[in-house]
Coordinates of C-alpha atoms in Angstrom, one line a residue:
X1 CA -58.5 -120.0 197.5
X2 CA -60.4 -118.0 196.1
X3 CA -64.1 -117.5 197.4
X4 CA -66.0 -117.7 194.3
X5 CA -69.0 -119.3 193.8
X6 CA -67.7 -122.1 190.8
X7 CA -64.8 -123.8 191.7
X8 CA -62.0 -123.6 188.7
X9 CA -60.8 -126.5 187.1
X10 CA -57.8 -127.4 188.7
X11 CA -59.5 -128.0 191.9
X12 CA -62.5 -129.5 190.0
X13 CA -60.7 -132.5 189.9
X14 CA -61.7 -135.7 191.4
X15 CA -58.7 -137.8 192.6
X16 CA -57.7 -141.2 190.2
X17 CA -59.6 -144.5 191.6
X18 CA -55.7 -146.0 191.1
X19 CA -54.1 -143.1 193.1
X20 CA -56.9 -143.8 195.4
X21 CA -56.8 -147.2 196.5
X22 CA -53.1 -147.3 196.6
X23 CA -53.4 -144.4 199.5
X24 CA -55.8 -147.1 200.6
X25 CA -54.1 -149.9 200.5
X26 CA -50.7 -148.3 201.9
X27 CA -52.7 -146.2 204.6
X28 CA -51.5 -142.9 204.5
X29 CA -51.1 -140.3 201.1
X30 CA -48.2 -141.0 198.4
X31 CA -45.2 -138.4 198.9
X32 CA -44.9 -135.5 196.1
X33 CA -42.2 -137.4 194.0
X34 CA -44.1 -140.2 193.9
X35 CA -46.2 -138.9 192.1
X36 CA -43.8 -137.3 190.1
X37 CA -42.8 -141.0 189.7
X38 CA -46.0 -142.4 188.7
X39 CA -46.4 -139.3 185.7
X40 CA -43.4 -140.0 184.1
X41 CA -43.9 -143.9 183.4
X42 CA -47.3 -143.0 182.7
X43 CA -47.1 -140.4 179.9
X44 CA -44.1 -142.8 178.8
X45 CA -45.9 -145.2 178.3
X46 CA -48.7 -143.4 177.1
X47 CA -46.9 -141.6 174.1
X48 CA -45.2 -144.0 174.0
X49 CA -47.9 -146.8 172.5
X50 CA -48.9 -143.0 170.6
X51 CA -46.1 -143.7 168.4
X52 CA -46.1 -147.4 168.4
X53 CA -48.8 -147.6 166.5
X54 CA -48.2 -145.0 164.6
X55 CA -44.9 -146.8 163.1
X56 CA -46.8 -150.2 161.8
X57 CA -48.1 -148.3 159.4
X58 CA -44.7 -148.1 158.0
X59 CA -43.8 -151.8 158.2
X60 CA -47.3 -152.5 156.6
X61 CA -46.7 -150.4 153.3
X62 CA -44.2 -152.8 152.1
X63 CA -47.0 -155.6 152.3
X64 CA -49.9 -152.9 150.3
X65 CA -47.5 -152.3 148.0
X66 CA -44.3 -154.8 147.6
X67 CA -43.6 -153.5 143.8
X68 CA -40.2 -151.7 143.6
X69 CA -40.2 -149.2 141.2
X70 CA -37.8 -149.2 138.3
X71 CA -36.8 -145.8 139.5
X72 CA -35.7 -146.6 143.1
X73 CA -33.4 -149.5 142.3
X74 CA -30.7 -147.3 140.7
X75 CA -27.9 -147.3 142.7
X76 CA -24.5 -149.3 141.6
X77 CA -26.1 -152.6 141.4
X78 CA -28.6 -151.2 138.7
X79 CA -26.5 -153.8 136.3
X80 CA -28.5 -156.4 138.4
X81 CA -31.6 -154.5 138.4
X82 CA -34.3 -157.2 137.0
X83 CA -33.7 -160.2 138.9
X84 CA -33.4 -158.6 142.0
X85 CA -36.2 -157.0 141.2
X86 CA -38.1 -160.3 140.2
X87 CA -36.9 -161.6 143.0
X88 CA -38.4 -160.0 145.5
X89 CA -41.8 -159.3 143.8
X90 CA -41.8 -163.2 143.6
X91 CA -41.4 -163.9 146.8
X92 CA -44.0 -161.0 148.9
X93 CA -46.9 -161.4 146.1
X94 CA -49.7 -159.9 144.6
X95 CA -50.1 -156.9 147.5
X96 CA -53.4 -155.4 148.5
X97 CA -55.5 -153.6 145.9
X98 CA -55.9 -150.4 145.5
X99 CA -52.1 -150.1 146.5
X100 CA -50.2 -152.8 144.3
X101 CA -50.8 -150.3 141.5
X102 CA -48.5 -148.2 139.5
X103 CA -50.2 -145.6 141.6
X104 CA -49.7 -147.3 144.9
X105 CA -46.1 -145.5 146.5
X106 CA -48.7 -141.9 145.8
X107 CA -51.3 -143.3 147.6
X108 CA -49.3 -144.8 150.7
X109 CA -47.5 -141.0 150.3
X110 CA -51.9 -139.3 150.2
X111 CA -52.3 -141.8 153.5
X112 CA -49.5 -140.2 154.7
X113 CA -50.0 -137.3 154.3
X114 CA -54.1 -137.2 154.9
X115 CA -53.2 -138.9 158.1
X116 CA -50.4 -136.2 159.0
X117 CA -52.5 -133.1 158.2
X118 CA -55.2 -134.0 160.5
X119 CA -52.8 -134.5 162.9
X120 CA -50.9 -131.0 162.6
X121 CA -54.7 -129.5 162.5
X122 CA -56.7 -131.3 165.4
X123 CA -53.1 -130.8 167.0
X124 CA -54.1 -126.4 167.6
X125 CA -57.3 -127.5 168.7
X126 CA -56.5 -130.2 171.3
X127 CA -54.3 -128.0 172.5
X128 CA -56.8 -125.5 173.3
X129 CA -58.7 -127.9 174.4
X130 CA -56.3 -129.2 176.7
X131 CA -56.1 -126.6 178.7
X132 CA -59.7 -126.2 179.4
X133 CA -60.6 -130.5 180.7
X134 CA -59.5 -131.9 183.0
X135 CA -56.7 -133.7 180.6
X136 CA -56.4 -137.0 182.2
X137 CA -59.7 -137.4 180.6
X138 CA -58.7 -136.4 177.3
X139 CA -55.9 -137.9 176.7
X140 CA -58.5 -141.4 177.6
X141 CA -60.5 -140.5 174.7
X142 CA -57.9 -139.7 172.0
X143 CA -55.6 -143.0 173.7
X144 CA -59.0 -145.5 172.8
X145 CA -60.2 -143.7 169.4
X146 CA -56.1 -143.4 168.4
X147 CA -56.4 -147.7 169.4
X148 CA -60.4 -148.0 167.2
X149 CA -59.2 -147.0 163.9
X150 CA -55.7 -148.2 163.7
X151 CA -57.5 -151.7 164.4
X152 CA -60.5 -150.2 161.7
X153 CA -57.0 -150.5 159.1
X154 CA -56.4 -153.6 160.2
X155 CA -60.1 -154.4 159.8
X156 CA -60.0 -154.0 155.8
X157 CA -57.8 -157.5 155.2
X158 CA -60.4 -159.7 157.4
X159 CA -63.6 -157.5 155.6
X160 CA -61.3 -157.8 152.1
X161 CA -61.9 -153.4 151.9
X162 CA -60.3 -152.4 148.5
X163 CA -61.3 -149.4 148.1
X164 CA -58.6 -146.6 149.0
X165 CA -61.4 -144.1 151.0
X166 CA -62.1 -146.6 153.5
X167 CA -58.4 -146.3 154.2
X168 CA -58.1 -142.7 153.6
X169 CA -61.1 -142.0 156.5
X170 CA -60.1 -144.0 159.0
X171 CA -56.2 -143.3 158.8
X172 CA -58.3 -138.8 158.6
X173 CA -60.1 -140.1 162.2
X174 CA -57.6 -142.1 163.3
X175 CA -54.7 -138.7 162.8
X176 CA -57.1 -136.5 164.9
X177 CA -57.4 -139.2 167.1
X178 CA -53.4 -138.6 167.1
X179 CA -53.2 -135.4 168.5
X180 CA -53.7 -135.3 171.8
X181 CA -51.7 -137.1 172.8
X182 CA -48.2 -135.2 172.6
X183 CA -50.2 -131.2 173.7
X184 CA -51.0 -133.6 177.1
X185 CA -48.6 -135.2 178.0
X186 CA -45.0 -132.4 177.6
X187 CA -48.4 -130.2 180.3
X188 CA -48.6 -133.0 182.6
X189 CA -45.0 -133.1 183.0
X190 CA -44.3 -129.4 183.4
X191 CA -46.7 -129.1 185.8
X192 CA -44.6 -132.0 187.7
X193 CA -41.1 -130.6 186.0
X194 CA -39.3 -127.6 186.7
X195 CA -36.0 -126.9 184.8
X196 CA -34.0 -128.5 187.4
X197 CA -31.9 -130.9 184.3
X198 CA -34.3 -130.4 181.9
X199 CA -32.7 -131.0 179.7
X200 CA -31.7 -134.1 179.8
X201 CA -35.3 -135.6 182.2
X202 CA -36.9 -134.5 179.2
X203 CA -33.8 -136.5 176.6
X204 CA -34.4 -139.5 178.8
X205 CA -38.2 -139.4 178.6
X206 CA -38.5 -138.4 175.7
X207 CA -37.8 -141.9 174.8
X208 CA -40.7 -143.0 174.4
X209 CA -40.4 -141.9 170.5
X210 CA -38.1 -143.7 170.3
X211 CA -39.0 -147.0 171.9
X212 CA -41.9 -147.0 170.6
X213 CA -41.0 -146.9 166.9
X214 CA -38.6 -149.5 167.6
X215 CA -42.4 -151.5 169.4
X216 CA -44.0 -150.9 166.4
X217 CA -41.5 -152.4 164.7
X218 CA -41.2 -154.6 165.2
X219 CA -44.4 -156.0 166.6
X220 CA -46.1 -155.2 163.2
X221 CA -42.5 -156.9 161.5
X222 CA -43.8 -159.5 163.2
X223 CA -47.8 -160.3 163.2
X224 CA -46.9 -159.0 159.4
X225 CA -46.7 -162.8 157.8
X226 CA -49.9 -164.0 160.2
X227 CA -51.6 -161.2 157.9
X228 CA -51.3 -156.8 157.7
X229 CA -54.0 -156.7 160.0
X230 CA -52.5 -158.0 162.7
X231 CA -49.9 -155.6 162.7
X232 CA -52.9 -152.9 163.3
X233 CA -55.7 -155.3 165.9
X234 CA -53.0 -155.4 168.2
X235 CA -50.8 -151.9 168.2
X236 CA -55.0 -150.5 168.2
X237 CA -56.2 -153.1 171.6
X238 CA -53.0 -152.3 173.1
X239 CA -53.2 -148.6 173.3
X240 CA -56.4 -148.6 174.8
X241 CA -55.3 -151.0 177.3
X242 CA -52.8 -148.0 178.3
X243 CA -55.4 -145.2 178.2
X244 CA -57.1 -147.8 180.9
X245 CA -54.5 -147.7 182.6
X246 CA -53.7 -144.1 182.5
X247 CA -57.3 -143.3 183.4
X248 CA -57.2 -145.2 187.0
X249 CA -53.8 -143.6 188.0
X250 CA -52.7 -140.0 186.1
X251 CA -52.0 -137.0 188.7
X252 CA -52.8 -134.4 186.1
X253 CA -51.4 -131.6 188.8
X254 CA -50.1 -131.9 192.4
X255 CA -53.4 -130.1 192.1
X256 CA -55.4 -132.1 190.9
X257 CA -54.1 -134.9 193.9
X258 CA -53.4 -132.4 196.8
X259 CA -49.5 -133.6 196.8
X260 CA -48.0 -130.8 199.0
X261 CA -43.9 -130.5 197.8
X262 CA -41.3 -131.9 199.5
X263 CA -40.1 -129.9 202.6
X264 CA -36.4 -131.1 201.9
X265 CA -36.8 -130.0 197.6
X266 CA -38.4 -126.6 198.7
X267 CA -35.2 -125.9 200.6
X268 CA -32.4 -127.7 198.4
X269 CA -30.2 -125.6 197.6
X270 CA -29.6 -124.5 193.7
X271 CA -27.5 -123.1 191.1
X272 CA -27.1 -119.6 189.8
X273 CA -30.0 -119.5 186.6
X274 CA -31.8 -122.9 188.2
X275 CA -35.0 -122.9 188.8
X276 CA -36.3 -125.9 191.4
X277 CA -37.0 -128.8 190.6
X278 CA -40.8 -127.8 191.0
X279 CA -43.9 -127.4 188.3
X280 CA -42.4 -124.9 185.2
X281 CA -45.9 -123.2 185.7
X282 CA -48.2 -122.3 189.3
X283 CA -50.5 -125.1 189.2
X284 CA -52.1 -124.1 192.7
X285 CA -55.7 -122.9 191.9
X286 CA -54.9 -120.4 188.9
X287 CA -58.1 -118.2 188.3
X288 CA -57.1 -117.4 184.9
X289 CA -58.3 -117.8 181.9
X290 CA -56.4 -120.2 179.4
X291 CA -53.5 -118.0 177.1
X292 CA -55.6 -117.6 173.7
X293 CA -54.6 -118.4 170.4
X294 CA -53.3 -115.2 169.2
X295 CA -52.0 -114.3 171.9
X296 CA -49.7 -117.5 172.3
X297 CA -48.1 -117.1 168.9
X298 CA -47.2 -114.1 170.5
X299 CA -44.9 -115.4 173.0
X300 CA -41.2 -114.8 171.9
X301 CA -39.4 -117.1 170.0
X302 CA -42.7 -120.0 168.9
X303 CA -43.2 -118.5 165.1
X304 CA -39.3 -119.3 165.9
X305 CA -38.8 -123.0 167.1
X306 CA -42.3 -123.4 165.4
X307 CA -40.7 -123.1 161.8
X308 CA -37.1 -124.8 162.7
X309 CA -39.5 -128.1 164.1
X310 CA -41.5 -127.4 160.5
X311 CA -37.6 -128.6 159.3
X312 CA -36.7 -130.8 161.7
X313 CA -39.6 -133.4 161.5
X314 CA -39.1 -133.1 158.0
X315 CA -36.7 -135.1 158.3
X316 CA -38.0 -137.1 161.3
X317 CA -41.7 -138.0 160.3
X318 CA -39.3 -139.4 156.2
X319 CA -37.2 -141.8 157.9
X320 CA -40.2 -142.3 159.9
X321 CA -43.2 -143.7 157.2
X322 CA -40.7 -144.5 155.1
X323 CA -37.6 -146.1 156.5
X324 CA -38.7 -149.8 156.3
X325 CA -40.0 -148.7 152.5
X326 CA -36.9 -147.7 151.7
X327 CA -34.9 -151.2 153.2
X328 CA -37.5 -153.0 151.5
X329 CA -36.7 -151.8 148.0
X330 CA -33.4 -150.9 148.1
X331 CA -30.4 -153.2 147.0
X332 CA -27.6 -155.1 150.2
X333 CA -25.2 -156.6 150.0
X334 CA -27.4 -157.3 146.0
X335 CA -29.4 -159.0 148.4
X336 CA -32.9 -157.8 149.2
X337 CA -34.2 -157.6 152.7
X338 CA -37.7 -158.8 153.5
X339 CA -40.3 -156.9 155.1
X340 CA -40.2 -158.3 158.9
X341 CA -36.2 -158.1 158.1
X342 CA -36.6 -154.2 156.7
X343 CA -39.0 -153.6 159.9
X344 CA -36.5 -154.8 162.6
X345 CA -34.2 -153.5 160.5
X346 CA -35.6 -150.7 160.7
X347 CA -35.7 -150.0 164.0
X348 CA -31.7 -149.2 164.4
X349 CA -31.9 -145.5 163.6
X350 CA -34.4 -144.8 166.4
X351 CA -32.6 -146.8 168.2
X352 CA -29.5 -144.0 167.2
X353 CA -32.8 -141.2 168.5
X354 CA -33.3 -142.1 171.1
X355 CA -29.3 -142.2 172.0
X356 CA -29.1 -138.4 170.1
X357 CA -32.0 -137.5 172.4
X358 CA -30.4 -138.1 175.7
X359 CA -26.9 -136.9 174.2
X360 CA -28.2 -133.7 172.9
X361 CA -30.4 -133.5 176.1
X362 CA -27.4 -133.9 178.5
X363 CA -24.8 -131.8 176.1
X364 CA -27.7 -128.7 176.8
X365 CA -27.4 -128.7 180.5
X366 CA -23.4 -129.0 180.5
X367 CA -23.7 -126.3 177.9
X368 CA -26.4 -123.9 179.5
X369 CA -27.6 -124.3 175.7
X370 CA -30.0 -125.1 173.4
X371 CA -29.7 -123.5 170.0
X372 CA -26.1 -124.3 170.0
X373 CA -26.9 -128.0 170.6
X374 CA -29.6 -128.6 168.5
X375 CA -27.7 -126.8 165.8
X376 CA -25.2 -128.7 165.8
X377 CA -27.1 -131.5 165.3
X378 CA -28.8 -130.8 162.5
X379 CA -25.7 -129.9 160.8
X380 CA -23.6 -132.9 161.7
X381 CA -27.3 -134.2 159.6
X382 CA -26.2 -133.7 156.7
X383 CA -23.8 -135.8 156.3
X384 CA -24.8 -138.4 157.7
X385 CA -27.9 -138.3 155.9
X386 CA -25.5 -137.9 152.4
X387 CA -23.2 -141.1 153.4
X388 CA -26.4 -143.4 154.3
X389 CA -26.9 -142.5 151.1
X390 CA -24.9 -143.4 149.3
X391 CA -22.9 -146.2 151.3
X392 CA -25.3 -147.9 152.7
X393 CA -25.6 -150.7 150.7
X394 CA -22.1 -151.6 151.0
X395 CA -22.5 -154.4 153.5
X396 CA -24.5 -154.4 156.0
X397 CA -22.5 -153.6 159.3
X398 CA -21.9 -150.3 157.1
X399 CA -25.8 -149.4 157.5
X400 CA -26.2 -150.4 160.8
X401 CA -23.5 -148.3 162.0
X402 CA -24.5 -145.5 159.4
X403 CA -28.5 -146.1 159.9
X404 CA -27.8 -145.7 164.0
X405 CA -25.2 -142.9 163.5
X406 CA -28.1 -140.9 160.8
X407 CA -30.8 -141.5 164.0
X408 CA -28.8 -140.5 166.3
X409 CA -28.6 -136.9 164.7
X410 CA -31.7 -136.7 163.3
X411 CA -34.0 -137.5 166.1
X412 CA -31.6 -136.0 168.6
X413 CA -32.5 -132.7 168.2
X414 CA -36.3 -133.0 167.1
X415 CA -36.4 -134.5 171.8
X416 CA -34.5 -131.6 172.4
X417 CA -36.7 -129.3 170.6
X418 CA -39.9 -130.5 171.9
X419 CA -39.4 -130.9 175.2
X420 CA -37.1 -128.5 176.1
X421 CA -37.3 -125.9 174.6
X422 CA -41.8 -126.5 174.9
X423 CA -40.9 -126.8 178.9
X424 CA -38.2 -122.7 178.5
X425 CA -41.4 -121.8 177.3
X426 CA -43.4 -123.0 179.8
X427 CA -41.5 -121.0 182.1
X428 CA -41.6 -117.3 179.5
X429 CA -41.8 -114.3 182.0
X430 CA -45.3 -113.1 179.4
X431 CA -47.6 -115.7 180.8
X432 CA -46.9 -114.5 184.3
X433 CA -46.6 -118.0 185.8
X434 CA -50.3 -119.3 183.8
X435 CA -50.3 -122.9 184.6
X436 CA -53.5 -122.6 181.8
X437 CA -50.8 -122.6 178.7
X438 CA -47.9 -124.2 178.2
X439 CA -50.5 -127.4 176.3
X440 CA -52.2 -124.2 173.8
X441 CA -48.0 -123.5 173.4
X442 CA -46.9 -126.5 172.2
X443 CA -49.8 -127.3 171.0
X444 CA -48.7 -124.6 168.3
X445 CA -44.9 -126.0 168.2
X446 CA -46.0 -129.7 167.0
X447 CA -48.5 -128.7 165.4
X448 CA -46.3 -126.6 163.7
X449 CA -43.8 -129.2 162.8
X450 CA -46.7 -131.8 162.3
X451 CA -47.3 -129.9 159.0
X452 CA -43.5 -130.9 157.6
X453 CA -44.2 -133.9 158.9
X454 CA -46.9 -134.8 156.3
X455 CA -44.9 -132.3 154.1
X456 CA -42.1 -135.3 154.1
X457 CA -43.8 -138.3 153.3
X458 CA -45.4 -136.8 150.8
X459 CA -42.8 -135.4 148.8
X460 CA -41.5 -138.5 149.3
X461 CA -44.0 -140.4 148.2
X462 CA -43.8 -138.1 144.7
X463 CA -40.0 -137.9 144.3
X464 CA -39.0 -141.8 145.8
X465 CA -41.2 -142.6 141.8
X466 CA -38.1 -140.7 140.1
X467 CA -35.2 -141.2 142.7
X468 CA -34.6 -141.5 146.1
X469 CA -31.2 -140.0 145.1
X470 CA -33.4 -136.7 144.7
X471 CA -35.5 -138.2 148.1
X472 CA -32.6 -137.9 149.9
X473 CA -31.4 -134.5 149.0
X474 CA -35.0 -133.1 149.9
X475 CA -34.3 -133.8 153.4
X476 CA -30.4 -132.1 153.4
X477 CA -31.0 -129.4 152.6
X478 CA -34.8 -129.8 154.6
X479 CA -31.6 -129.9 158.2
X480 CA -30.0 -127.3 156.5
X481 CA -32.4 -125.1 157.1
X482 CA -33.3 -125.9 160.1
X483 CA -30.2 -124.6 161.3
X484 CA -30.5 -121.9 160.0
X485 CA -33.4 -121.3 161.3
X486 CA -31.2 -122.3 164.3
X487 CA -28.8 -119.2 163.6
X488 CA -30.0 -115.7 166.2
X489 CA -30.6 -118.4 168.9
X490 CA -27.5 -119.5 168.8
X491 CA -25.8 -116.0 168.4
X492 CA -27.1 -114.7 170.7
X493 CA -26.2 -117.7 173.3
X494 CA -22.3 -117.2 172.1
X495 CA -22.7 -113.8 172.9
X496 CA -23.9 -114.8 176.2
X497 CA -21.3 -117.0 176.8
X498 CA -18.4 -114.9 175.3
X499 CA -20.3 -111.9 178.1
X500 CA -20.0 -114.5 181.0
X501 CA -16.6 -115.3 180.8
X502 CA -15.4 -111.6 179.5
X503 CA -17.2 -111.3 183.6
X504 CA -15.3 -114.4 184.9
X505 CA -12.0 -113.8 184.0
X506 CA -12.4 -110.2 185.2
X507 CA -10.2 -109.1 188.3
X508 CA -12.0 -108.6 191.7
X509 CA -11.9 -104.0 192.8
X510 CA -9.5 -105.2 195.9
X511 CA -10.0 -102.7 199.2
X512 CA -7.7 -99.8 197.5
X513 CA -9.4 -99.8 195.2
X514 CA -12.4 -98.7 196.6
X515 CA -10.6 -96.2 198.2
X516 CA -11.9 -92.8 198.2

């Protein structure tokens, strides 16, 4: 502790009321490992709720714009297009103005890009602010604000609002509050967990993204038959509830709750090259200023990983926002699925994403090669996308299998980059242990990726009116570029593996060899 008159931010944070209550009932302080468990559980459900509210708009789209553009239905069932389209439109009704016109798909795409561009820009500021204030309060404000504007989108149903700019402004404000989530939860987890089995732990923890998408899809799909407004309002209330739980129970850092690392954890043996299971960055009484935006950009690896994530999230978020719409507008075995069926079927993409995230983390831990793993998954995503587009309509069983495989290869590297890479950069030597940099670094990487996440859905909104095959070609090209951007890192890891193998195979000198 320093002797300065003004306390540092970490010591200024008060212990959450929920933690105080648990310790009062228990009669003793909560252990370090118990705090770690609390952090993992609360941040998991917090970001799950962020993604659940983000996913609902993709399900609501098919109710707002039920019209199938003729060109979007081209397939081997082209000769059946007219009767299938008529059956689809009569089942859905007139939709919701102003999205039920000929430009409805483009308008929905503009809502997506407005949300995601504000989200991306807000991400940079959120990371900057998150390193300078209590992340528990910051996250609570973000979650309550997200819930409010998600619900206001749904209020348009009961208020009979047909003004495009109402939905545009609501989506932009929702994107601003959504941007508080990722840099903050990564920073909190980074304060409590170290490098040991980082890929696997982060892979399992990052399942909140896919499970949030699944939750949002299922809830929105089930409620859609009661009116699309319910599909927005209920998830909005849900994230507010989780935000209040987070406010009462989330310990931001060990210092904020007076937790000390267990002796057995400090003294436990470690493998060569591994760090102990201690915080990524020292959080104890860090008196240094938070890392600036430009300074964080200059950290080696930040720029290259940010650009890679740009193309990776372009692919992932195109599926996030357009997959239910694509399914509902594509004949599978000659039949169009209802809105609820399309939303439920699209969750299988995220089921594959959960498997992909865990598998990528486990493989990267075993191989100790993040770039090789991520690049391999991105390259495998290219044929997966090709087969899903060209053969997914043949049968429901084949659609399910191909969707699972595509989700695994698309979301696997995305999950690995946004978690393990951010954590790796959090321990970069240039930071010199500064605990007030992780949120900024994470925000830069994911913020840049989020610009790609905005570009993908925007381009899809326009390209899909001409051809869905062109959309998938764009996605395959983006996956290729994402993999190529990791080439330098892949080559470095391969060279390191070869050098390590040679050193391992080199014969050890005998005592006679050492004699002069």
